[in-house]
XYZ file of N, CA, C and O in Angstrom:
400
model
N 29.729 29.091 -8.447
C 28.820 29.987 -9.122
C 27.632 29.177 -9.628
O 27.802 28.173 -10.312
N 26.447 29.617 -9.301
C 25.225 28.942 -9.744
C 24.530 29.795 -10.804
O 24.319 30.991 -10.606
N 24.178 29.138 -11.899
C 23.421 29.809 -12.961
C 22.148 29.020 -13.158
O 22.175 27.806 -13.341
N 21.032 29.745 -13.138
C 19.761 29.031 -13.311
C 19.649 28.538 -14.756
O 20.278 29.076 -15.667
N 18.871 27.496 -14.986
C 18.792 26.868 -16.312
C 18.329 27.817 -17.421
O 18.810 27.727 -18.551
N 17.438 28.725 -17.121
C 16.943 29.653 -18.156
C 18.053 30.593 -18.596
O 18.270 30.808 -19.791
N 18.787 31.141 -17.640
C 19.899 32.030 -17.980
C 20.946 31.286 -18.789
O 21.466 31.803 -19.790
N 21.254 30.068 -18.393
C 22.222 29.266 -19.121
C 21.746 29.019 -20.555
O 22.524 29.130 -21.505
N 20.477 28.713 -20.731
C 19.928 28.477 -22.071
C 20.041 29.728 -22.936
O 20.392 29.645 -24.122
N 19.778 30.889 -22.359
C 19.881 32.149 -23.109
C 21.332 32.392 -23.519
O 21.618 32.766 -24.654
N 22.259 32.178 -22.609
C 23.683 32.376 -22.917
C 24.132 31.444 -24.031
O 24.785 31.861 -24.987
N 23.766 30.166 -23.941
C 24.152 29.202 -24.977
C 23.534 29.555 -26.327
O 24.184 29.437 -27.369
N 22.284 30.002 -26.316
C 21.612 30.387 -27.548
C 22.337 31.563 -28.209
O 22.524 31.582 -29.426
N 22.769 32.537 -27.408
C 23.511 33.690 -27.948
C 24.798 33.234 -28.617
O 25.155 33.699 -29.701
N 25.529 32.324 -27.983
C 26.773 31.830 -28.566
C 26.520 31.060 -29.851
O 27.262 31.191 -30.820
N 25.461 30.254 -29.889
C 25.160 29.490 -31.099
C 24.826 30.424 -32.253
O 25.272 30.215 -33.373
N 24.032 31.476 -31.993
C 23.691 32.432 -33.054
C 24.932 33.175 -33.523
O 25.110 33.420 -34.702
N 25.826 33.547 -32.601
C 27.043 34.254 -32.982
C 27.920 33.362 -33.846
O 28.446 33.789 -34.866
N 28.057 32.102 -33.458
C 28.873 31.177 -34.244
C 28.294 30.990 -35.637
O 29.021 30.938 -36.620
N 26.977 30.914 -35.743
C 26.344 30.747 -37.051
C 26.596 31.969 -37.925
O 26.889 31.845 -39.117
N 26.503 33.175 -37.345
C 26.759 34.399 -38.105
C 28.214 34.455 -38.567
O 28.503 34.843 -39.688
N 29.141 34.063 -37.692
C 30.555 34.116 -38.046
C 30.903 33.084 -39.113
O 31.823 33.284 -39.891
N 30.169 31.983 -39.170
C 30.459 30.930 -40.144
C 29.856 31.227 -41.516
O 30.181 30.576 -42.486
N 28.981 32.239 -41.590
C 28.319 32.579 -42.845
C 29.291 33.276 -43.787
O 29.988 34.191 -43.374
N 29.344 32.859 -45.038
C 30.219 33.548 -45.989
C 29.819 35.017 -46.095
O 28.641 35.329 -46.201
N 30.793 35.901 -46.046
C 30.485 37.327 -46.091
C 29.895 37.699 -47.433
O 30.197 37.098 -48.452
N 29.040 38.689 -47.401
C 28.438 39.181 -48.629
C 27.196 38.442 -49.066
O 26.557 38.837 -50.028
N 26.821 37.377 -48.380
C 25.605 36.643 -48.722
C 24.495 37.000 -47.746
O 24.734 37.198 -46.566
N 23.281 37.067 -48.263
C 22.122 37.375 -47.419
C 21.808 36.176 -46.542
O 21.706 35.044 -47.025
N 21.684 36.426 -45.245
C 21.290 35.420 -44.270
C 20.314 36.082 -43.305
O 20.042 37.282 -43.406
N 19.798 35.324 -42.348
C 18.974 35.911 -41.300
C 19.833 36.928 -40.561
O 21.003 36.688 -40.299
N 19.286 38.068 -40.275
C 19.931 39.221 -39.631
C 20.639 40.142 -40.613
O 21.144 41.179 -40.208
N 20.686 39.803 -41.895
C 21.307 40.693 -42.872
C 20.427 41.908 -43.117
O 19.203 41.805 -43.175
N 21.082 43.046 -43.270
C 20.404 44.262 -43.708
C 20.722 44.395 -45.195
O 21.894 44.441 -45.580
N 19.673 44.434 -46.028
C 19.841 44.368 -47.476
C 19.261 45.612 -48.128
O 18.108 45.965 -47.887
N 20.075 46.280 -48.944
C 19.589 47.414 -49.730
C 19.242 46.896 -51.111
O 20.059 46.212 -51.760
N 18.022 47.222 -51.539
C 17.489 46.720 -52.808
C 17.144 47.870 -53.741
O 16.804 48.968 -53.291
N 17.204 47.595 -55.025
C 16.705 48.515 -56.025
C 15.492 47.879 -56.681
O 15.599 46.793 -57.275
N 14.327 48.525 -56.552
C 13.119 48.081 -57.240
C 13.316 48.455 -58.702
O 13.370 49.639 -59.056
N 13.465 47.472 -59.568
C 13.842 47.726 -60.949
C 12.709 48.310 -61.789
O 12.959 48.931 -62.810
N 11.451 48.152 -61.345
C 10.342 48.760 -62.067
C 10.183 50.241 -61.690
O 9.944 51.084 -62.545
N 10.323 50.536 -60.396
C 10.107 51.895 -59.894
C 11.393 52.700 -59.762
O 11.353 53.890 -59.476
N 12.555 52.038 -59.930
C 13.859 52.668 -59.764
C 13.989 53.340 -58.391
O 14.483 54.454 -58.270
N 13.516 52.648 -57.347
C 13.582 53.164 -55.984
C 14.366 52.198 -55.110
O 14.247 50.985 -55.250
N 15.129 52.778 -54.188
C 15.899 51.974 -53.238
C 15.109 51.787 -51.957
O 14.355 52.669 -51.546
N 15.331 50.640 -51.337
C 14.759 50.382 -50.014
C 15.713 49.455 -49.271
O 16.526 48.760 -49.887
N 15.599 49.485 -47.962
C 16.435 48.623 -47.136
C 15.541 47.778 -46.252
O 14.599 48.290 -45.645
N 15.823 46.486 -46.207
C 15.077 45.555 -45.362
C 16.068 44.761 -44.523
O 17.235 44.641 -44.880
N 15.584 44.248 -43.419
C 16.372 43.348 -42.589
C 15.676 42.000 -42.585
O 14.468 41.927 -42.360
N 16.416 40.938 -42.855
C 15.850 39.591 -42.873
C 15.836 39.068 -41.440
O 16.871 39.035 -40.773
N 14.651 38.674 -40.974
C 14.478 38.258 -39.583
C 13.692 36.950 -39.517
O 13.158 36.479 -40.513
N 13.607 36.395 -38.306
C 12.772 35.215 -38.089
C 11.300 35.630 -38.174
O 10.981 36.815 -38.025
N 10.406 34.675 -38.402
C 8.988 35.031 -38.484
C 8.478 35.755 -37.234
O 7.639 36.662 -37.336
N 8.991 35.393 -36.075
C 8.544 36.012 -34.832
C 8.931 37.484 -34.753
O 8.265 38.279 -34.108
N 10.016 37.866 -35.409
C 10.510 39.243 -35.364
C 9.982 40.103 -36.510
O 10.229 41.302 -36.555
N 9.250 39.499 -37.418
C 8.793 40.191 -38.616
C 7.909 41.398 -38.300
O 7.016 41.338 -37.462
N 8.208 42.506 -38.975
C 7.402 43.727 -38.879
C 7.642 44.512 -40.166
O 8.514 45.381 -40.217
N 6.871 44.217 -41.222
C 7.105 44.857 -42.517
C 7.063 46.384 -42.477
O 7.743 47.033 -43.259
N 6.297 46.954 -41.568
C 6.223 48.416 -41.475
C 7.568 49.038 -41.126
O 7.844 50.176 -41.488
N 8.417 48.288 -40.416
C 9.733 48.808 -40.042
C 10.844 48.230 -40.919
O 12.014 48.471 -40.659
N 10.474 47.452 -41.931
C 11.476 46.872 -42.818
C 12.026 45.543 -42.350
O 12.973 45.029 -42.929
N 11.437 44.970 -41.290
C 11.865 43.660 -40.798
C 11.057 42.594 -41.537
O 9.882 42.387 -41.258
N 11.695 41.934 -42.501
C 11.016 40.995 -43.388
C 11.332 39.560 -42.973
O 12.495 39.192 -42.828
N 10.290 38.756 -42.840
C 10.464 37.358 -42.449
C 11.215 36.581 -43.515
O 10.991 36.753 -44.711
N 12.083 35.701 -43.050
C 12.812 34.805 -43.938
C 11.844 33.888 -44.688
O 12.181 33.369 -45.758
N 10.640 33.713 -44.172
C 9.647 32.851 -44.810
C 8.726 33.597 -45.773
O 7.928 32.975 -46.469
N 8.828 34.928 -45.823
C 8.018 35.698 -46.768
C 8.562 35.474 -48.185
O 9.718 35.046 -48.350
N 7.776 35.760 -49.206
C 8.285 35.574 -50.571
C 9.581 36.355 -50.834
O 10.527 35.816 -51.407
N 9.641 37.609 -50.391
C 10.851 38.398 -50.614
C 12.010 37.874 -49.774
O 13.130 37.709 -50.269
N 11.755 37.592 -48.502
C 12.810 37.087 -47.632
C 13.390 35.779 -48.132
O 14.612 35.595 -48.178
N 12.528 34.862 -48.544
C 12.993 33.573 -49.051
C 13.796 33.736 -50.344
O 14.815 33.080 -50.535
N 13.342 34.641 -51.210
C 14.047 34.846 -52.479
C 15.421 35.480 -52.272
O 16.349 35.231 -53.052
N 15.575 36.275 -51.225
C 16.849 36.955 -50.978
C 17.911 36.069 -50.325
O 19.105 36.357 -50.437
N 17.483 35.003 -49.667
C 18.442 34.181 -48.941
C 19.576 33.704 -49.852
O 19.348 33.245 -50.964
N 20.824 33.865 -49.359
C 22.061 33.430 -50.010
C 22.424 34.242 -51.254
O 23.381 33.920 -51.948
N 21.660 35.299 -51.551
C 22.001 36.143 -52.695
C 23.195 37.031 -52.339
O 23.489 37.268 -51.173
N 23.876 37.543 -53.366
C 25.016 38.438 -53.191
C 24.741 39.732 -53.962
O 23.816 39.800 -54.778
N 25.582 40.713 -53.708
C 25.440 42.004 -54.380
C 25.447 41.799 -55.898
O 26.262 41.052 -56.432
N 24.497 42.464 -56.543
C 24.388 42.395 -57.998
C 23.352 41.413 -58.499
O 22.885 41.532 -59.625
N 22.990 40.433 -57.672
C 21.995 39.451 -58.116
C 20.606 40.081 -58.150
O 20.298 41.017 -57.414
N 19.772 39.517 -59.002
C 18.391 39.984 -59.160
C 17.453 38.903 -58.665
O 17.646 37.720 -58.954
N 16.433 39.320 -57.904
C 15.404 38.381 -57.459
C 14.077 38.812 -58.073
O 13.809 39.996 -58.243
N 13.273 37.833 -58.433
C 11.943 38.073 -59.000
C 10.911 37.475 -58.053
O 11.017 36.305 -57.679
N 9.935 38.282 -57.686
C 8.882 37.848 -56.772
C 7.559 37.876 -57.526
O 7.130 38.942 -57.978
N 6.881 36.719 -57.706
C 5.584 36.727 -58.378
C 4.533 37.440 -57.544
O 4.406 37.192 -56.346
N 3.807 38.367 -58.189
C 2.766 39.134 -57.507
C 1.590 39.305 -58.466
O 1.723 39.973 -59.499
N 0.463 38.713 -58.135
C -0.781 38.886 -58.893
C -0.595 38.760 -60.408
O -0.941 39.644 -61.173
N -0.028 37.677 -60.845
C 0.126 37.424 -62.272
C 1.259 38.196 -62.925
O 1.454 38.110 -64.125
N 1.994 38.951 -62.150
C 3.138 39.699 -62.654
C 4.339 39.322 -61.790
O 4.273 38.356 -61.034
N 5.407 40.078 -61.885
C 6.515 39.836 -60.975
C 7.220 41.150 -60.674
O 7.274 42.044 -61.518
N 7.718 41.232 -59.450
C 8.511 42.381 -59.037
C 9.969 41.950 -59.087
O 10.301 40.848 -58.676
N 10.823 42.832 -59.602
C 12.239 42.511 -59.723
C 13.049 43.475 -58.872
O 12.853 44.687 -58.930
N 13.967 42.902 -58.096
C 14.840 43.691 -57.230
C 16.283 43.293 -57.476
O 16.591 42.124 -57.608
N 17.164 44.277 -57.491
C 18.603 44.018 -57.562
C 19.179 44.259 -56.165
O 18.857 45.252 -55.517
N 20.038 43.352 -55.714
C 20.697 43.484 -54.419
C 21.847 44.481 -54.573
O 22.772 44.248 -55.360
N 21.766 45.604 -53.842
C 22.797 46.639 -53.923
C 23.829 46.542 -52.814
O 24.989 46.908 -53.008
N 23.393 46.101 -51.636
C 24.305 46.042 -50.494
C 23.811 44.976 -49.516
O 22.602 44.828 -49.320
N 24.728 44.268 -48.900
C 24.403 43.293 -47.870
C 25.271 43.618 -46.660
O 26.493 43.663 -46.757
N 24.632 43.877 -45.527
C 25.366 44.180 -44.291
C 24.750 43.456 -43.115
O 23.818 42.673 -43.269
N 25.295 43.750 -41.945
C 24.757 43.125 -40.730
C 24.195 44.165 -39.797
O 24.434 45.318 -39.910
């Protein structure tokens, strides 16, 4: 059986990402986590997915891990609060749910 190098690279990359996801402690925010947040100032819920910068699309809720919110959420668990500085103030969010 012959597999071209590009296909092999894609297959190996998929396995590496799966292994990384399986090794992540459950309940903690990581890349690919879907996170439900409570905006503590507005008392509104929203759901975002933490993604790589290349996959980022804030209009659809895909937030880059390198964005202020994405970076602040990394490794958080349900119940924790994150504060994001915005124009001399700060936005506060409580983590309500972490899923995949």
